[in-house]
Tab-separated table of N, CA and C in Angstrom:
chain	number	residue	atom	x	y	z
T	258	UNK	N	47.094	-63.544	-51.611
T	258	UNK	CA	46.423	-64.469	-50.727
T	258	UNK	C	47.111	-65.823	-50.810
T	259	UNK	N	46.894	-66.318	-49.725
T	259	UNK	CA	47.860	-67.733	-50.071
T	259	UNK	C	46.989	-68.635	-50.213
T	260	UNK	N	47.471	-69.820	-50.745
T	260	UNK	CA	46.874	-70.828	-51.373
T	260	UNK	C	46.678	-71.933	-50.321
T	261	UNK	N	45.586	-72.902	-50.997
T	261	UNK	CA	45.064	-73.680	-49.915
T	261	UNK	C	45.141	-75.111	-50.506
T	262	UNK	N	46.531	-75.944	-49.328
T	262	UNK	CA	46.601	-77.099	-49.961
T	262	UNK	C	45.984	-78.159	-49.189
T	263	UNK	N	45.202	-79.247	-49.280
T	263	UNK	CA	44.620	-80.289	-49.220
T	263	UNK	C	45.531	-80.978	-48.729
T	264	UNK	N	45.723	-81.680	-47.643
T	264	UNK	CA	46.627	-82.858	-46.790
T	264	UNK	C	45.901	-84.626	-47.166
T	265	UNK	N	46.293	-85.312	-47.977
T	265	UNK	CA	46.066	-86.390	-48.518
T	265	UNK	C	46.353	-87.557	-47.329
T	266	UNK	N	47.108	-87.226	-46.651
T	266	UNK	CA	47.538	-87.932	-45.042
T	266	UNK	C	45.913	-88.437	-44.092
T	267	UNK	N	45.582	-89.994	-44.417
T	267	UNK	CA	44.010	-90.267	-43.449
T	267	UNK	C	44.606	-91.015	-42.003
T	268	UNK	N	43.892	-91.908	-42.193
T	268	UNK	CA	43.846	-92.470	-40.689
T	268	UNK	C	44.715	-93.458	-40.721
T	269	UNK	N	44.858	-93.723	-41.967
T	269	UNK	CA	45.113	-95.534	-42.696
T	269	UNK	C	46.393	-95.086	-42.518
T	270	UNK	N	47.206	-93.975	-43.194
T	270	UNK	CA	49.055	-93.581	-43.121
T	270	UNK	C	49.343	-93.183	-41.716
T	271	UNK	N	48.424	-92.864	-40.677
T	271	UNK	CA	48.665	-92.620	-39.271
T	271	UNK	C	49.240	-93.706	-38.416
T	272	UNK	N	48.473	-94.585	-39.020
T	272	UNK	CA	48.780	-96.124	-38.371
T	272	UNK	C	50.605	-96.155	-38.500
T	273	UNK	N	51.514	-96.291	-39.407
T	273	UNK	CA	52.958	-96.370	-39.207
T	273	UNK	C	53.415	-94.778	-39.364
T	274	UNK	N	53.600	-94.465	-38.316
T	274	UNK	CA	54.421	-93.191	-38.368
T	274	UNK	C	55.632	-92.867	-38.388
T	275	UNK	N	56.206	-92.217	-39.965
T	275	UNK	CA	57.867	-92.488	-40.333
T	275	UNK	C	58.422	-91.075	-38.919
T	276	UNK	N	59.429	-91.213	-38.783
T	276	UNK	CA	59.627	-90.043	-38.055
T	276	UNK	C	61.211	-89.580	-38.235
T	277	UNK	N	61.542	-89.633	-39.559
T	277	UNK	CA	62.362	-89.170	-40.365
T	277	UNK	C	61.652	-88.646	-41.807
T	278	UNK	N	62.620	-87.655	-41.868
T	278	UNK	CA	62.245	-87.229	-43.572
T	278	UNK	C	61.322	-86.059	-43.208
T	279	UNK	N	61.200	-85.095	-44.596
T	279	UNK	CA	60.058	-84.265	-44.625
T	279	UNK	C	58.839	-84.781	-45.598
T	280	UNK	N	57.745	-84.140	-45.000
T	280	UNK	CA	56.238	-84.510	-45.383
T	280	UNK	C	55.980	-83.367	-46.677
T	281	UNK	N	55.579	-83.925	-47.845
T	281	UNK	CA	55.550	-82.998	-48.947
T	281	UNK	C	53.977	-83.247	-49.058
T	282	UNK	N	53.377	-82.040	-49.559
T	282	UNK	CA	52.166	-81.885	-49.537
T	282	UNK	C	51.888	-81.120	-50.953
T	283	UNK	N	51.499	-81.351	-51.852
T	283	UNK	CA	51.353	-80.247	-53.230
T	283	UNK	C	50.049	-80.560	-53.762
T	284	UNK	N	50.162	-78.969	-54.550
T	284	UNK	CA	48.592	-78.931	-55.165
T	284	UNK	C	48.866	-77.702	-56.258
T	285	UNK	N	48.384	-77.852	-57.122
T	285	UNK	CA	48.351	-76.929	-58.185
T	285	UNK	C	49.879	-76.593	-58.568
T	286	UNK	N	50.702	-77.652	-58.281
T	286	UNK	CA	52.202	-77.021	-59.181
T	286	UNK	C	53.153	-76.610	-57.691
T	287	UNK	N	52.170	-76.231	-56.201
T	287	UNK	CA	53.016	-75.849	-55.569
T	287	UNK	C	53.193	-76.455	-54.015
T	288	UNK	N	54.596	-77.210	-53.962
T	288	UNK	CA	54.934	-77.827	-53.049
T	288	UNK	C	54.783	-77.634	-51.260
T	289	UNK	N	54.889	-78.011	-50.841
T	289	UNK	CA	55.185	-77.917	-49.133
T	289	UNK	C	55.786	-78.876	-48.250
T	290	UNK	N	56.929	-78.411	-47.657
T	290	UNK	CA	57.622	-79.350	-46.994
T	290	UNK	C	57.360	-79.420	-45.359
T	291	UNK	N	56.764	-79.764	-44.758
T	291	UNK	CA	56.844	-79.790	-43.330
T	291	UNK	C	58.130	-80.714	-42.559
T	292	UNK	N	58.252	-80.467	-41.300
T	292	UNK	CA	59.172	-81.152	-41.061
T	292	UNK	C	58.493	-82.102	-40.423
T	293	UNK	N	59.504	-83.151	-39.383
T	293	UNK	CA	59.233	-84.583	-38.856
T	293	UNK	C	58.311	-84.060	-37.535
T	294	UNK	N	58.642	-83.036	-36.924
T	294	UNK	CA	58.038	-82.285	-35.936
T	294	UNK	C	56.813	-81.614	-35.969
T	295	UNK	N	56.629	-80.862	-36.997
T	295	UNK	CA	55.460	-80.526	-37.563
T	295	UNK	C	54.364	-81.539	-37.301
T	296	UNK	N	54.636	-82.660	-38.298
T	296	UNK	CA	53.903	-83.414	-38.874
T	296	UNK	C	53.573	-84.280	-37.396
T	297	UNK	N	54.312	-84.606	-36.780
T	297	UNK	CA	54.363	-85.194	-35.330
T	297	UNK	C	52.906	-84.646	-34.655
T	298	UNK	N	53.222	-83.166	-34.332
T	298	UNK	CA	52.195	-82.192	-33.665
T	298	UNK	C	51.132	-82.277	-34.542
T	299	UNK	N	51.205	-82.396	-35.418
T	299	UNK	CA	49.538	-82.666	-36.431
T	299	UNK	C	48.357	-84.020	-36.578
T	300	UNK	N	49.537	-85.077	-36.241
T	300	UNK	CA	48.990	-85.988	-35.952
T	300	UNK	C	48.549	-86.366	-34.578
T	301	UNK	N	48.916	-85.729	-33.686
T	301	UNK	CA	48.528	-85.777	-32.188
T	301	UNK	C	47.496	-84.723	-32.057
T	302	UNK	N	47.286	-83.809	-32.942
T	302	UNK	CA	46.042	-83.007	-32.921
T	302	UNK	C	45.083	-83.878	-33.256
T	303	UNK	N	45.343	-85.105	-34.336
T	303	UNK	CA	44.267	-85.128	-34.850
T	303	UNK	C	43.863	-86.234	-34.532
T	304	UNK	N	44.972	-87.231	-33.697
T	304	UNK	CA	44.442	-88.403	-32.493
T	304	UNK	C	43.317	-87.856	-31.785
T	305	UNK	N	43.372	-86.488	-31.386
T	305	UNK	CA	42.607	-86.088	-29.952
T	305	UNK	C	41.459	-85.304	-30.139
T	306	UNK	N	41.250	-85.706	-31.937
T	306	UNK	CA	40.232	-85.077	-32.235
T	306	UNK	C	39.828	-83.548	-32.533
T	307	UNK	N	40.865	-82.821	-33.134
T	307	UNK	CA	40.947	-81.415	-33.015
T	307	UNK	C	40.518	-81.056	-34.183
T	308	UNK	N	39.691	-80.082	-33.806
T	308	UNK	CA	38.651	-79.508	-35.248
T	308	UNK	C	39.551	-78.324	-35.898
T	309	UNK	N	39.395	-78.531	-37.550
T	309	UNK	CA	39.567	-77.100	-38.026
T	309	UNK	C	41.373	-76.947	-37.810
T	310	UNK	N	41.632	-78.204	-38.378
T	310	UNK	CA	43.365	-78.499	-38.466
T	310	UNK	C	44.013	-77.802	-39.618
T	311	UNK	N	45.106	-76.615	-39.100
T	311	UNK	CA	45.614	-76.068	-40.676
T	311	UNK	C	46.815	-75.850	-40.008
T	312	UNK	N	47.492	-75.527	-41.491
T	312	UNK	CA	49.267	-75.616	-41.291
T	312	UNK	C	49.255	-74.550	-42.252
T	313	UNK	N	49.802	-73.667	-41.478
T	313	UNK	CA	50.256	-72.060	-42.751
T	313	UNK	C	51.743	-72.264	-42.796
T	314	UNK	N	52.043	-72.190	-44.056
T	314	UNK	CA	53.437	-72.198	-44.296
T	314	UNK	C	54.152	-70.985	-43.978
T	315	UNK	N	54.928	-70.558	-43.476
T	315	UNK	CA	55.691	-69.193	-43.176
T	315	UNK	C	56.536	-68.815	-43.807
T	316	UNK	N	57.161	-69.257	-44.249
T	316	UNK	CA	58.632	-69.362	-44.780
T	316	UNK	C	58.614	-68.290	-45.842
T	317	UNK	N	59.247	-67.126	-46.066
T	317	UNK	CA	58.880	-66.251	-46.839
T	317	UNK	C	58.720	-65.417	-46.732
T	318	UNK	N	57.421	-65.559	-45.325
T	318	UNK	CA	56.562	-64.276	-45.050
T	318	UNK	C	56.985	-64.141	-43.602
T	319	UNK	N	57.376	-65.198	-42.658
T	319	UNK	CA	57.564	-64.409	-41.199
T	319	UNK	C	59.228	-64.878	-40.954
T	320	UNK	N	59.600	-64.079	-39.935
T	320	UNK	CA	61.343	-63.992	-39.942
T	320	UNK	C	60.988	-64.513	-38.668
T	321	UNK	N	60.558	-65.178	-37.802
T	321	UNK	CA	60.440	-65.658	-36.494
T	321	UNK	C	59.919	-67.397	-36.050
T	322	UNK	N	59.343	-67.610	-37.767
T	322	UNK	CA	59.253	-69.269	-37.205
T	322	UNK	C	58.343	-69.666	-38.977
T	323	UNK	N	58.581	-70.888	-39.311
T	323	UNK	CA	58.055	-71.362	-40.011
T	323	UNK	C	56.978	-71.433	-40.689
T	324	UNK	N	56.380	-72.843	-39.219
T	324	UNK	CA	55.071	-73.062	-39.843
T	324	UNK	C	54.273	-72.455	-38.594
T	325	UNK	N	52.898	-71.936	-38.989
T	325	UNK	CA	51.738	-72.351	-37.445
T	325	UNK	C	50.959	-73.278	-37.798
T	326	UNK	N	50.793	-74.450	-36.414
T	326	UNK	CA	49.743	-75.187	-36.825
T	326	UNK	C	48.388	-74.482	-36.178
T	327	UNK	N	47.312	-74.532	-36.546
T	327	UNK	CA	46.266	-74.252	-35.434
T	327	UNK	C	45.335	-74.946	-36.210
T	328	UNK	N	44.783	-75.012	-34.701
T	328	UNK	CA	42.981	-75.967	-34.661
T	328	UNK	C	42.292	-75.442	-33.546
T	329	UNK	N	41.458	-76.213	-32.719
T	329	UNK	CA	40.631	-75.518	-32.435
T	329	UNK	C	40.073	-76.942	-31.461
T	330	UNK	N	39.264	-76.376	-30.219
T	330	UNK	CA	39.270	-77.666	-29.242
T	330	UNK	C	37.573	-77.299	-28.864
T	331	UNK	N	36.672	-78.151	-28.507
T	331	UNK	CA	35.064	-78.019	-28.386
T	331	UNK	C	35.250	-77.221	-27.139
T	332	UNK	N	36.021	-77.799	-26.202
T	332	UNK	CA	35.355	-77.185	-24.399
T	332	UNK	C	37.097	-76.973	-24.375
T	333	UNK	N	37.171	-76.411	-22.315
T	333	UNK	CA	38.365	-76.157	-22.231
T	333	UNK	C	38.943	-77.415	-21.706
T	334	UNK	N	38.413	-78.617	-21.046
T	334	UNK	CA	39.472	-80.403	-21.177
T	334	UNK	C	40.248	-79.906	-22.665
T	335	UNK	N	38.987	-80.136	-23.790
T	335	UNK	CA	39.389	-80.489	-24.990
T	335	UNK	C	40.928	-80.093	-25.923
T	336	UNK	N	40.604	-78.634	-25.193
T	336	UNK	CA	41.902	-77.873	-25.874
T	336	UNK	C	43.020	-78.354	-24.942
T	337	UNK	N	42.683	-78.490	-23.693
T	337	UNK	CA	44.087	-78.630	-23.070
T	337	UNK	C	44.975	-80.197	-23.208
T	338	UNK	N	43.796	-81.073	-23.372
T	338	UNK	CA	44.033	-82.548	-24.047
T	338	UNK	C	45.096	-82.582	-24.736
T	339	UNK	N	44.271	-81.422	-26.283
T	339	UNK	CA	45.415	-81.369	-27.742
T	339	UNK	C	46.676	-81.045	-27.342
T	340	UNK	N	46.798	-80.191	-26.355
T	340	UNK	CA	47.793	-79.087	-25.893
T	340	UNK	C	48.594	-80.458	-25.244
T	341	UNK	N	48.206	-81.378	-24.152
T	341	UNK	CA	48.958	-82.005	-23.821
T	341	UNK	C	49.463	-83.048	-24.256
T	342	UNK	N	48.836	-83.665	-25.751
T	342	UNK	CA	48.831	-84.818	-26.306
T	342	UNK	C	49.818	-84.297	-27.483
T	343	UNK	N	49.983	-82.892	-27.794
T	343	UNK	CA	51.276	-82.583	-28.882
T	343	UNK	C	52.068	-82.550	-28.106
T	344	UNK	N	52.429	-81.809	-26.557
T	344	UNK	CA	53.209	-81.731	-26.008
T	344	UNK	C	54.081	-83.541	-25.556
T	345	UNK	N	53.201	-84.482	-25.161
T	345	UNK	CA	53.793	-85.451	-25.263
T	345	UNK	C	54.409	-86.333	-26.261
T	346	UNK	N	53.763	-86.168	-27.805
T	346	UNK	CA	54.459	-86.728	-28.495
T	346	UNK	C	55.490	-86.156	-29.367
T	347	UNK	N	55.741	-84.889	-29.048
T	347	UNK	CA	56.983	-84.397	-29.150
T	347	UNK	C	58.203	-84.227	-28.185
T	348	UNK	N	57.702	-84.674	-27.222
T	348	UNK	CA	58.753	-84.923	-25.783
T	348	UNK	C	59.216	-86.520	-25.947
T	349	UNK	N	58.506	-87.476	-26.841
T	349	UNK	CA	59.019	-88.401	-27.013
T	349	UNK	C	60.380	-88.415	-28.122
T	350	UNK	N	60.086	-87.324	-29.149
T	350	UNK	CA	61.029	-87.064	-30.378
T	350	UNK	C	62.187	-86.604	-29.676
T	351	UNK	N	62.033	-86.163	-28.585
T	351	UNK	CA	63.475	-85.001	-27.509
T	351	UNK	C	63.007	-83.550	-28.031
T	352	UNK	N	61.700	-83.290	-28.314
T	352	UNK	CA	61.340	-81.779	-28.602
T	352	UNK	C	60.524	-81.475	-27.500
T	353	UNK	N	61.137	-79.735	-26.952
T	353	UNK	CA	60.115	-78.800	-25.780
T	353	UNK	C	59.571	-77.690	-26.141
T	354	UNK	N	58.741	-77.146	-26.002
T	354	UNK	CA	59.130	-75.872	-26.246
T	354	UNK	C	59.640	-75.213	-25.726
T	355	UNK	N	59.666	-74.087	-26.267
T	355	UNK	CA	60.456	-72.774	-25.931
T	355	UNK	C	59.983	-71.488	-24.986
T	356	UNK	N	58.156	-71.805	-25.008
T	356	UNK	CA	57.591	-71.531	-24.417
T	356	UNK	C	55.699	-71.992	-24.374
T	357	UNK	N	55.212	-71.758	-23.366
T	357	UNK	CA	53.533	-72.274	-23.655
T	357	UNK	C	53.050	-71.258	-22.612
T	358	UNK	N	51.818	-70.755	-23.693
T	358	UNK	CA	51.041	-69.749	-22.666
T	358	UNK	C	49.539	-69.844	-23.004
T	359	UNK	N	48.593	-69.722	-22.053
T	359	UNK	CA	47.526	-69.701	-22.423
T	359	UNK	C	47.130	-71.487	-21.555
T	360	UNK	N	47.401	-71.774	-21.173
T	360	UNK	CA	47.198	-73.503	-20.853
T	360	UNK	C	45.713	-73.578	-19.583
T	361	UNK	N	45.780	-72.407	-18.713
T	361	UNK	CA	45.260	-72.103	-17.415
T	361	UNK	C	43.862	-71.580	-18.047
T	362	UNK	N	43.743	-71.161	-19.026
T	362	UNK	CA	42.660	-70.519	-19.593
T	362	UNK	C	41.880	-71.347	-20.630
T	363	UNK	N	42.530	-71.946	-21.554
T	363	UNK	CA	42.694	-72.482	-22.538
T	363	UNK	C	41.837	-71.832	-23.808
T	364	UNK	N	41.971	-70.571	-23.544
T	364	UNK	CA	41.007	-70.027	-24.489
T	364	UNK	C	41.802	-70.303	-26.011
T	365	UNK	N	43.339	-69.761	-25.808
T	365	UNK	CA	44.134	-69.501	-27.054
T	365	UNK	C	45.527	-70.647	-26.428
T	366	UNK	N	46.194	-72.064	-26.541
T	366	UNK	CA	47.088	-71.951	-26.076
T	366	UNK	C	48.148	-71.959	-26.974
T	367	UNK	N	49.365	-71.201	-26.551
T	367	UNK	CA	50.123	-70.943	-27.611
T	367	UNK	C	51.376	-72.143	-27.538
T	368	UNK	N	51.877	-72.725	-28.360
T	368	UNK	CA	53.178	-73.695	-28.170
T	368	UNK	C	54.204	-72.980	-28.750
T	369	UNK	N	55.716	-72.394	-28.321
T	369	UNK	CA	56.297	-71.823	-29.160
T	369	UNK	C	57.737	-73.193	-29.067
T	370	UNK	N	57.638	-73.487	-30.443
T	370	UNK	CA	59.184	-75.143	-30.900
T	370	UNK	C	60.117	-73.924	-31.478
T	371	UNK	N	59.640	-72.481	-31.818
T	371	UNK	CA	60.773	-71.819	-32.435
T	371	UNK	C	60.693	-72.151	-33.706
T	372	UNK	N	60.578	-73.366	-34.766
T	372	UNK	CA	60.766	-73.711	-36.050
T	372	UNK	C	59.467	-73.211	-36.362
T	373	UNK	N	58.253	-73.692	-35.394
T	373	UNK	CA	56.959	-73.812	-35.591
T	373	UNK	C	56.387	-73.144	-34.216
T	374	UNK	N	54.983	-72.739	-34.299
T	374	UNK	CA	54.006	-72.504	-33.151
T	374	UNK	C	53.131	-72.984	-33.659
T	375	UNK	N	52.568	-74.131	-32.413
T	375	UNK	CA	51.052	-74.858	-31.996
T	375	UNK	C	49.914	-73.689	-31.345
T	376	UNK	N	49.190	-73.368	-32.095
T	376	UNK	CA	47.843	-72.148	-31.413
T	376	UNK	C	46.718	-73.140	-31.989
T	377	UNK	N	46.135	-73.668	-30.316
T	377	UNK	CA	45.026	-74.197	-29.932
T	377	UNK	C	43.872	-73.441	-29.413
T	378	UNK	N	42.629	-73.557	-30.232
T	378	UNK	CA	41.873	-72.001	-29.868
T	378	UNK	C	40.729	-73.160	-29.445
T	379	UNK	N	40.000	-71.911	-28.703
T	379	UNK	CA	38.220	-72.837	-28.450
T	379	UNK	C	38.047	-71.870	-29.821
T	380	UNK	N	36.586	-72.264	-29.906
T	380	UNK	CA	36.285	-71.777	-31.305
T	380	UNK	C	35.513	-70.979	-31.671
T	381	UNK	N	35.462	-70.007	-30.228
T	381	UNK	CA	35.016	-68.150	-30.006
T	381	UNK	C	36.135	-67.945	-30.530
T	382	UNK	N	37.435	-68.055	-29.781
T	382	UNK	CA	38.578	-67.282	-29.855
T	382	UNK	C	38.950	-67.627	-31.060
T	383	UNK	N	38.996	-68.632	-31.956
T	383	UNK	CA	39.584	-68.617	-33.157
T	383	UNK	C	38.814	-67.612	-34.156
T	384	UNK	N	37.515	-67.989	-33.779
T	384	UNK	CA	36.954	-66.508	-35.302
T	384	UNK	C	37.073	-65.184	-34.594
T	385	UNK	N	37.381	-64.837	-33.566
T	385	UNK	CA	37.762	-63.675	-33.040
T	385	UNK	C	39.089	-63.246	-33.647
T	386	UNK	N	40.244	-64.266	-33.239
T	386	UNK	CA	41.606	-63.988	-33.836
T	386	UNK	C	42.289	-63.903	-35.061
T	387	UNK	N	41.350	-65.140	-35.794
T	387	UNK	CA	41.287	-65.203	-37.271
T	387	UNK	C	42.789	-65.377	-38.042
T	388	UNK	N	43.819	-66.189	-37.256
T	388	UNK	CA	45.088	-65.923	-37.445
T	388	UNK	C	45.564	-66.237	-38.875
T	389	UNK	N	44.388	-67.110	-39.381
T	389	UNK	CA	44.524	-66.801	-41.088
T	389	UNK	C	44.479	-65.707	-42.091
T	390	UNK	N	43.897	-64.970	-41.551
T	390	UNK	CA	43.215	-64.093	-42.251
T	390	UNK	C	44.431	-62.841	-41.872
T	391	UNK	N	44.903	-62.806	-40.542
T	391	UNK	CA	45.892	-62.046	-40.627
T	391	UNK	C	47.263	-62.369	-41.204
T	392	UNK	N	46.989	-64.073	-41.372
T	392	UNK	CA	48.562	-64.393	-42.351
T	392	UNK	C	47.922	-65.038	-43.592
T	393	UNK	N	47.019	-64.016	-44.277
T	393	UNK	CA	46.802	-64.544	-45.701
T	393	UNK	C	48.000	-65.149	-46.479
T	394	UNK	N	49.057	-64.095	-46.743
T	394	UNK	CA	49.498	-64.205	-47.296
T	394	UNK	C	50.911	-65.801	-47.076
T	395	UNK	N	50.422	-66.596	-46.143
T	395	UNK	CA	51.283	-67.297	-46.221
T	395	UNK	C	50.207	-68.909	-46.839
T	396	UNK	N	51.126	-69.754	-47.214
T	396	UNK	CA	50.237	-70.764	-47.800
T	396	UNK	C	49.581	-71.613	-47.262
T	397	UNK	N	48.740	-72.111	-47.111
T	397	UNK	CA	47.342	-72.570	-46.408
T	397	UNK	C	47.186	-73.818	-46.317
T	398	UNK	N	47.749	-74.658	-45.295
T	398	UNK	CA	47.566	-76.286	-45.607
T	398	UNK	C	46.457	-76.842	-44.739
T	399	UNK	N	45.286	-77.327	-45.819
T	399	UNK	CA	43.933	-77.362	-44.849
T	399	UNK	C	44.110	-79.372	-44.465
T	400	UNK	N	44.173	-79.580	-43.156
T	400	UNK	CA	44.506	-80.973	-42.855
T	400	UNK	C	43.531	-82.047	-42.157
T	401	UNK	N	42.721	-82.823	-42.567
T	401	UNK	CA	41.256	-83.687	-42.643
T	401	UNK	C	41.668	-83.759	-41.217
T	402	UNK	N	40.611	-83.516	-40.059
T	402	UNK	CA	40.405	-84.236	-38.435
T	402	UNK	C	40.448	-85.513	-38.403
């Protein structure tokens, strides 16, 4: 099962946002590096108010992308907000994705950066999908709204 690390990152370190370097996150002896992009898309989740913010580490366990971030949006504005408010402040960095599906519905929307995928759920579809639970085994970064 993977482990569940605590994001020490509040409102107060949001205020200057470095946008170089990686974001280290540790707990119990064991590290996590996110990248500048990552951390970008996490903080624009959590401008826009996105519930139930986590970062599974991949690295290890999937051969197709890193990290996933997912959270979770009240109504369908809400999710598509998050959806458009990561999408813009990573279009400011010169990052697109690679692909986005789910936007028209907004039940599940998916962001694929390739390093990372953004999955924005309402919050039927997240305990339906449970995408933790199907990637136990990767490490668990639980990140304050």
């Amino acid at each position: 099962m993977g482990r569940y690390v605590e994001d020490s990152v509040g409102k107060e370190a949001r205020q200057g946002r470095p946008s170089a370097g990686r974001w280290r996150l540790s707990a119990e002896g064991y590290q996590v590096m996110m990248t500048p992009h990552v951390r970008e898309a996490v903080l624009a989740a959590q401008d826009h108010k996105a519930v139930d913010l986590d970062v599974l580490d991949l690295k290890g366990v999937s051969s197709f992308t890193d990290f996933f971030l997912t959270c979770s949006g009240t109504s369908t504005r809400h999710t598509q907000a998050i959806s458009d408010a990561v999408l813009e402040q990573l279009a400011k960095a010169g990052v697109s994705p690679a692909h986005v599906e789910g936007y028209a519905e907004a039940q599940w929307i998916l962001m694929d950066y390739l390093d990372f995928v953004v999955h924005i759920f309402s919050e039927q579809a997240r305990r339906f999908y449970d995408l933790e639970r199907l990637w136990r085994k990767a490490t668990r970064i639980k990140v304050e709204g």
